[in-house]
Coordinates of C-alpha atoms and ligand atoms in Angstrom, one line a residue:
M1 CA -31.4 26.0 -2.7
S2 CA -28.6 23.5 -2.7
L3 CA -25.2 24.6 -4.0
P4 CA -23.6 23.0 -7.1
R5 CA -21.4 20.1 -6.2
V6 CA -17.8 20.4 -7.3
V7 CA -15.0 17.8 -7.0
V8 CA -11.5 19.2 -6.5
D9 CA -8.5 17.0 -7.0
G10 CA -6.8 17.8 -3.7
P11 CA -6.8 20.2 -0.8
L12 CA -7.3 23.8 -2.0
A13 CA -5.1 26.7 -1.1
P14 CA -6.8 29.1 1.4
N15 CA -7.1 31.9 -1.3
I16 CA -9.0 29.5 -3.6
L17 CA -11.2 28.3 -0.8
R18 CA -12.1 31.9 0.1
L19 CA -13.2 32.5 -3.5
L20 CA -15.4 29.4 -3.5
E21 CA -16.9 29.8 -0.1
G22 CA -20.7 29.8 -0.1
Q23 CA -20.8 29.3 -3.8
V24 CA -20.3 25.6 -4.2
E25 CA -20.3 22.4 -2.3
I26 CA -16.7 21.1 -2.3
H27 CA -15.8 17.4 -2.4
L28 CA -12.3 16.2 -2.3
W29 CA -11.2 13.6 -4.9
P30 CA -11.8 10.6 -4.6
A31 CA -15.3 11.9 -4.1
L32 CA -18.0 9.8 -2.4
D33 CA -19.0 7.4 -5.1
A34 CA -22.6 7.7 -4.1
G35 CA -22.7 11.4 -5.1
L36 CA -20.8 11.3 -8.3
E37 CA -23.9 11.4 -10.5
H38 CA -24.7 14.9 -9.1
V39 CA -21.2 16.4 -9.6
Q40 CA -21.5 19.5 -11.8
G41 CA -18.0 20.9 -11.7
L42 CA -14.5 19.5 -11.7
Y43 CA -11.7 21.7 -10.4
T44 CA -8.3 20.3 -11.2
Y45 CA -4.6 21.1 -10.9
G46 CA -3.0 18.0 -12.4
H47 CA -4.1 14.8 -10.7
P48 CA -6.1 12.6 -11.2
R49 CA -6.2 12.2 -15.0
V50 CA -9.5 13.6 -16.3
D51 CA -10.0 11.0 -18.9
A52 CA -13.0 9.8 -20.9
E53 CA -13.8 7.2 -18.2
L54 CA -13.9 9.7 -15.4
I55 CA -16.0 12.1 -17.5
A56 CA -18.5 9.3 -18.3
R57 CA -18.9 8.7 -14.5
L58 CA -20.1 12.4 -14.1
P59 CA -23.4 12.6 -16.1
E60 CA -24.3 16.1 -14.7
L61 CA -20.9 17.6 -15.3
R62 CA -21.1 21.1 -16.8
V63 CA -17.5 22.4 -16.6
I64 CA -13.9 21.4 -16.0
S65 CA -11.7 24.2 -14.6
N66 CA -8.0 23.8 -14.6
F67 CA -5.7 25.7 -12.2
G68 CA -2.8 26.2 -14.7
V69 CA -2.3 26.5 -18.4
G70 CA -1.1 22.9 -19.2
V71 CA -4.0 20.6 -19.9
D72 CA -2.2 17.4 -20.8
H73 CA -3.9 15.6 -18.0
I74 CA -7.4 16.4 -19.4
D75 CA -8.9 14.5 -22.4
L76 CA -10.1 17.6 -24.2
A77 CA -11.7 15.5 -27.0
A78 CA -13.8 13.5 -24.6
A79 CA -15.0 16.8 -22.9
T80 CA -15.8 18.3 -26.2
R81 CA -17.8 15.3 -27.3
R82 CA -20.0 15.7 -24.2
G83 CA -20.2 19.5 -24.8
I84 CA -18.4 20.2 -21.5
P85 CA -16.3 23.4 -21.6
V86 CA -12.7 23.3 -20.2
G87 CA -11.1 26.4 -18.8
N88 CA -7.4 27.1 -18.1
T89 CA -5.3 30.1 -17.0
P90 CA -2.9 31.2 -19.8
D91 CA -1.0 34.4 -20.0
I92 CA -1.2 35.5 -16.4
L93 CA 1.6 33.1 -15.5
N94 CA 3.9 33.9 -18.4
G95 CA 6.1 36.3 -16.4
A96 CA 6.5 34.0 -13.4
T97 CA 7.2 30.9 -15.4
A98 CA 9.7 32.8 -17.6
D99 CA 11.4 34.1 -14.5
M100 CA 11.7 30.6 -13.2
A101 CA 13.3 29.4 -16.5
M102 CA 15.9 32.2 -16.2
A103 CA 16.4 31.4 -12.5
L104 CA 17.2 27.7 -13.4
L105 CA 19.4 28.8 -16.3
L106 CA 21.4 31.1 -14.1
A107 CA 21.5 28.6 -11.3
A108 CA 22.8 25.8 -13.6
G109 CA 25.3 27.9 -15.5
R110 CA 26.8 29.5 -12.4
R111 CA 26.5 26.4 -10.1
L112 CA 24.4 28.4 -7.7
V113 CA 22.8 25.5 -5.8
E114 CA 26.0 23.5 -5.6
G115 CA 27.8 26.7 -4.5
D116 CA 25.2 27.3 -1.7
R117 CA 25.7 23.8 -0.5
Y118 CA 29.5 24.2 -0.5
A119 CA 29.4 27.6 1.2
R120 CA 27.3 26.2 4.1
G121 CA 29.4 23.0 4.4
P122 CA 32.3 22.1 6.6
T123 CA 34.8 21.9 3.7
F124 CA 34.6 25.6 2.8
V125 CA 37.4 27.1 4.8
H126 CA 38.9 29.6 2.4
Y127 CA 38.3 31.2 -1.0
D128 CA 40.0 29.6 -3.9
P129 CA 40.0 31.2 -7.4
G130 CA 40.2 27.8 -9.0
Y131 CA 37.1 26.2 -7.7
M132 CA 33.6 25.9 -9.0
L133 CA 34.0 27.5 -12.4
G134 CA 30.7 27.7 -14.2
R135 CA 29.8 28.6 -17.8
E136 CA 29.1 32.1 -19.1
I137 CA 25.6 33.2 -19.6
H138 CA 25.9 36.6 -21.2
H139 CA 26.7 36.5 -24.9
S140 CA 26.0 32.8 -25.0
T141 CA 23.4 31.2 -27.3
L142 CA 19.9 30.4 -26.1
G143 CA 17.7 27.9 -27.9
I144 CA 14.0 28.1 -27.0
V145 CA 11.9 25.1 -28.0
G146 CA 8.4 26.4 -28.0
L147 CA 8.3 30.1 -28.6
G148 CA 4.7 30.7 -27.4
R149 CA 3.4 32.8 -24.6
I150 CA 6.0 31.7 -22.0
G151 CA 8.8 31.2 -24.5
T152 CA 8.5 34.7 -25.8
E153 CA 8.9 36.1 -22.2
V154 CA 12.0 34.0 -21.8
A155 CA 13.3 35.5 -25.1
R156 CA 12.6 39.0 -23.8
R157 CA 14.6 38.3 -20.6
A158 CA 17.5 36.8 -22.6
V159 CA 17.9 40.0 -24.6
G160 CA 19.0 41.7 -21.3
F161 CA 21.8 39.1 -21.0
D162 CA 23.0 39.8 -24.5
M163 CA 22.2 36.3 -25.6
T164 CA 21.9 35.1 -29.2
I165 CA 18.4 33.7 -29.4
L166 CA 17.3 30.7 -31.6
Y167 CA 13.9 29.2 -31.4
H168 CA 12.1 26.2 -32.8
N169 CA 8.3 25.8 -33.2
R170 CA 6.3 23.8 -35.8
H171 CA 5.4 27.2 -37.2
R172 CA 7.6 30.2 -37.7
R173 CA 6.5 33.4 -35.8
P174 CA 7.3 36.4 -38.0
E175 CA 5.4 38.8 -35.7
I176 CA 7.7 37.9 -32.8
E177 CA 10.8 38.0 -35.1
A178 CA 9.7 41.6 -36.0
V179 CA 10.0 42.8 -32.4
L180 CA 12.6 40.5 -30.8
P181 CA 16.1 39.4 -32.0
V182 CA 15.1 35.8 -32.4
R183 CA 16.1 33.5 -35.3
Y184 CA 14.1 30.5 -36.4
A185 CA 16.0 27.2 -36.5
S186 CA 15.3 23.6 -37.1
L187 CA 15.4 21.5 -33.9
A188 CA 18.7 19.8 -35.0
E189 CA 20.3 23.2 -35.7
L190 CA 19.1 24.6 -32.4
L191 CA 20.4 21.6 -30.4
A192 CA 23.8 21.8 -32.1
E193 CA 24.3 25.5 -31.6
A194 CA 22.7 26.4 -28.2
D195 CA 24.6 26.7 -25.0
Y196 CA 21.3 26.8 -23.1
I197 CA 18.2 24.9 -24.3
V198 CA 14.9 26.0 -22.7
L199 CA 11.8 23.8 -23.2
T200 CA 8.5 25.6 -23.2
V201 CA 6.3 23.3 -25.3
P202 CA 3.0 21.8 -24.1
L203 CA 3.0 18.1 -23.5
T204 CA 1.3 16.5 -26.4
P205 CA 1.7 13.1 -28.2
E206 CA 4.1 14.9 -30.5
T207 CA 6.3 16.4 -27.7
R208 CA 6.4 13.4 -25.4
G209 CA 10.0 12.3 -25.4
L210 CA 11.0 15.2 -27.7
I211 CA 14.4 15.2 -26.0
G212 CA 15.8 11.7 -25.9
R213 CA 19.1 10.0 -26.5
A214 CA 19.4 11.1 -30.2
E215 CA 18.8 14.7 -29.2
F216 CA 21.3 14.7 -26.3
A217 CA 23.8 13.4 -28.8
Q218 CA 23.3 16.5 -31.0
M219 CA 24.0 18.9 -28.1
K220 CA 27.3 20.5 -27.3
P221 CA 29.2 18.9 -24.4
T222 CA 28.9 22.3 -22.7
A223 CA 25.2 22.7 -23.2
T224 CA 22.7 23.0 -20.4
L225 CA 19.1 21.8 -20.6
I226 CA 16.3 23.7 -18.8
N227 CA 12.8 22.2 -18.6
V228 CA 9.9 24.3 -17.4
A229 CA 7.4 22.6 -19.7
R230 CA 6.4 19.1 -18.5
G231 CA 8.5 16.2 -17.3
P232 CA 7.7 13.7 -20.1
V233 CA 8.9 16.1 -22.8
V234 CA 12.4 14.7 -21.8
D235 CA 13.2 11.0 -21.7
T236 CA 14.4 10.7 -18.0
E237 CA 16.7 7.7 -18.7
A238 CA 18.4 9.5 -21.6
L239 CA 18.8 12.6 -19.4
T240 CA 20.3 10.6 -16.6
E241 CA 22.8 9.0 -19.0
A242 CA 23.7 12.3 -20.6
L243 CA 24.4 13.9 -17.2
L244 CA 26.2 10.8 -15.7
R245 CA 28.5 10.5 -18.7
R246 CA 28.9 14.3 -18.9
R247 CA 27.5 14.1 -22.4
I248 CA 26.1 17.6 -21.6
Y249 CA 27.2 20.1 -19.0
A250 CA 24.1 20.3 -16.8
A251 CA 20.3 20.3 -16.5
A252 CA 18.0 22.3 -14.4
V253 CA 14.4 21.3 -14.4
D254 CA 11.2 22.4 -12.7
V255 CA 9.3 19.3 -13.9
T256 CA 10.2 15.6 -14.0
D257 CA 8.9 12.3 -15.2
P258 CA 7.8 10.8 -12.9
E259 CA 7.0 13.8 -10.7
P260 CA 8.3 13.6 -8.1
L261 CA 11.3 11.4 -9.0
P262 CA 11.7 8.4 -6.7
R263 CA 13.8 9.6 -3.7
D264 CA 16.6 7.2 -4.6
H265 CA 16.7 8.2 -8.3
P266 CA 20.3 8.6 -9.5
L267 CA 19.6 12.1 -10.9
L268 CA 19.1 13.4 -7.3
R269 CA 22.7 12.5 -6.5
L270 CA 24.2 14.5 -9.4
E271 CA 25.8 17.9 -8.8
N272 CA 25.1 18.9 -12.4
F273 CA 21.4 18.4 -12.0
T274 CA 19.2 21.1 -10.4
V275 CA 15.6 20.4 -9.6
T276 CA 12.6 22.4 -8.2
P277 CA 9.2 21.0 -7.3
H278 CA 7.1 22.4 -10.1
L279 CA 7.3 26.0 -9.0
G280 CA 7.0 27.7 -12.4
S281 CA 4.0 29.8 -11.5
A282 CA 4.5 29.7 -7.8
T283 CA 4.5 33.4 -6.7
E284 CA 1.9 34.9 -4.4
Q285 CA 0.8 37.3 -7.0
T286 CA 0.5 34.9 -9.9
R287 CA -1.1 32.1 -7.9
Q288 CA -3.8 34.7 -6.7
R289 CA -4.5 35.7 -10.4
M290 CA -4.7 32.0 -11.3
A291 CA -7.1 31.3 -8.4
E292 CA -9.4 34.2 -9.6
L293 CA -9.4 33.1 -13.2
S294 CA -9.9 29.4 -12.5
V295 CA -12.7 30.1 -10.1
A296 CA -14.3 32.6 -12.6
N297 CA -14.1 29.8 -15.3
L298 CA -15.7 27.3 -12.9
M299 CA -18.5 29.6 -11.8
A300 CA -19.3 30.7 -15.4
G301 CA -19.5 27.0 -16.5
L302 CA -21.8 26.1 -13.6
R303 CA -24.1 29.0 -14.6
G304 CA -24.0 27.9 -18.3
E305 CA -22.3 31.1 -19.3
P306 CA -19.2 31.4 -21.6
L307 CA -15.9 30.8 -19.7
P308 CA -13.6 33.9 -19.4
C309 CA -10.8 31.6 -20.7
R310 CA -11.8 28.5 -22.5
V311 CA -9.2 26.1 -23.9
A312 CA -11.8 23.6 -25.4
Ligands
NAP401 P1 1.8 28.2 -25.9 O1 1.6 29.7 -25.9 O2 0.8 27.3 -26.5 O3 3.2 27.9 -26.5 C1 3.7 26.6 -26.8 C2 4.7 26.7 -28.0 O4 5.1 25.4 -28.2 C3 4.0 27.2 -29.2 O5 4.9 28.2 -29.7 C4 4.0 26.0 -30.2 O6 4.3 26.5 -31.5 C5 5.1 25.2 -29.6 N1 4.9 23.8 -29.9 C6 3.8 23.0 -29.7 N2 4.0 21.7 -30.2 C7 5.3 21.7 -30.7 C8 6.1 20.7 -31.3 N3 5.6 19.5 -31.5 N4 7.3 21.0 -31.7 C9 7.8 22.3 -31.5 N5 7.1 23.3 -30.9 C10 5.9 23.0 -30.5 O7 1.9 27.6 -24.4 P2 2.5 28.4 -23.1 O8 1.3 29.1 -22.4 O9 3.7 29.1 -23.4 O10 2.8 27.1 -22.1 C11 3.6 26.1 -22.6 C12 3.6 24.9 -21.6 O11 4.4 25.3 -20.4 C13 2.2 24.6 -21.0 O12 1.5 23.7 -21.8 C14 2.6 23.9 -19.7 O13 2.7 22.5 -19.8 C15 3.9 24.5 -19.3 N6 3.9 25.3 -18.1 C16 4.6 24.9 -17.0 C17 4.6 25.6 -15.8 C18 5.4 25.2 -14.6 O14 5.0 25.4 -13.5 N7 6.6 24.7 -14.8 C19 3.8 26.8 -15.8 C20 3.1 27.2 -16.9 C21 3.1 26.4 -18.0 P3 3.7 25.6 -32.8 O15 2.3 25.4 -32.5 O16 4.0 26.5 -33.9 O17 4.5 24.4 -32.8

């Protein structure tokens, strides 16, 4: 019996390959055009875009499985119209991604990456109490834009740093307010009050460009922006301008627009800009759990069974 044909959007990590071995026939995107009509599964982690046109080219497609929680690269409506279930991997990566948000926040506030560079460099010859002063983290005000699964974990961590915590969502979350010291705020109020602004919203038409020139203008000059959501939630040009002109103190981001930034992008030359290459969920333990859940989603869809975790 032939194995179901699955297209994957790039080379797979060995742990994912082990889970798929002997169960499916794997084709790397861009797949052999000749075989596209027999593809039954699509396993994706962000590129290429799974749009209506691509879905239309796969008449036998039974399931789309995403390695990750963000599904902004998948046209969910087009999949739904065809009755194709889409799986993702929420919750199991909340802790790792929230840890990353805190790591970036701490790094930016205390100039960790810049300090590392200096400590390794030739100009560090003696300690000086006047250099590299950062901004306090404990007892400062944190603003979480997107208090969902990951945002709530960020809030839980911030409690340990004695931070005052504001949040902004489209809907207030009384059940979280009941267990965590978080206060609902309008976006304008949050931007004006927060020392650290953490973005944990999904990328949607509504959140694309959510933080642009007007929003930077509302922030304190001492504010730091942390983005662990998706690059296009922030207007890159406005961010560059805000950092270059010291309109805000710093930014630390795990995601950019475009991603990666062109190697000669001005942001990459700024000391008050810290960037990581989309490492939010990148721990051995979390990536293993994501591999297991995304493969379980894929295999369930191929068998015509309900997905363990279905987003659409
Ligand atoms: P979630 O549980 O759905 O939480 C998202 C939150 O954003 C919700 O509280 C939602 O509340 C709020 N929100 C949505 N649209 C909004 C808008 N227009 N204005 C204000 N708030 C809005 O999602 P999650 O699991 O925490 O994941 C969030 C995102 O993080 C993912 O979609 C993904 O893109 C990103 N992520 C990145 C990494 C990484 O490696 N850096 C890892 C994992 C996830 P309302 O509906 O009430 O507005």
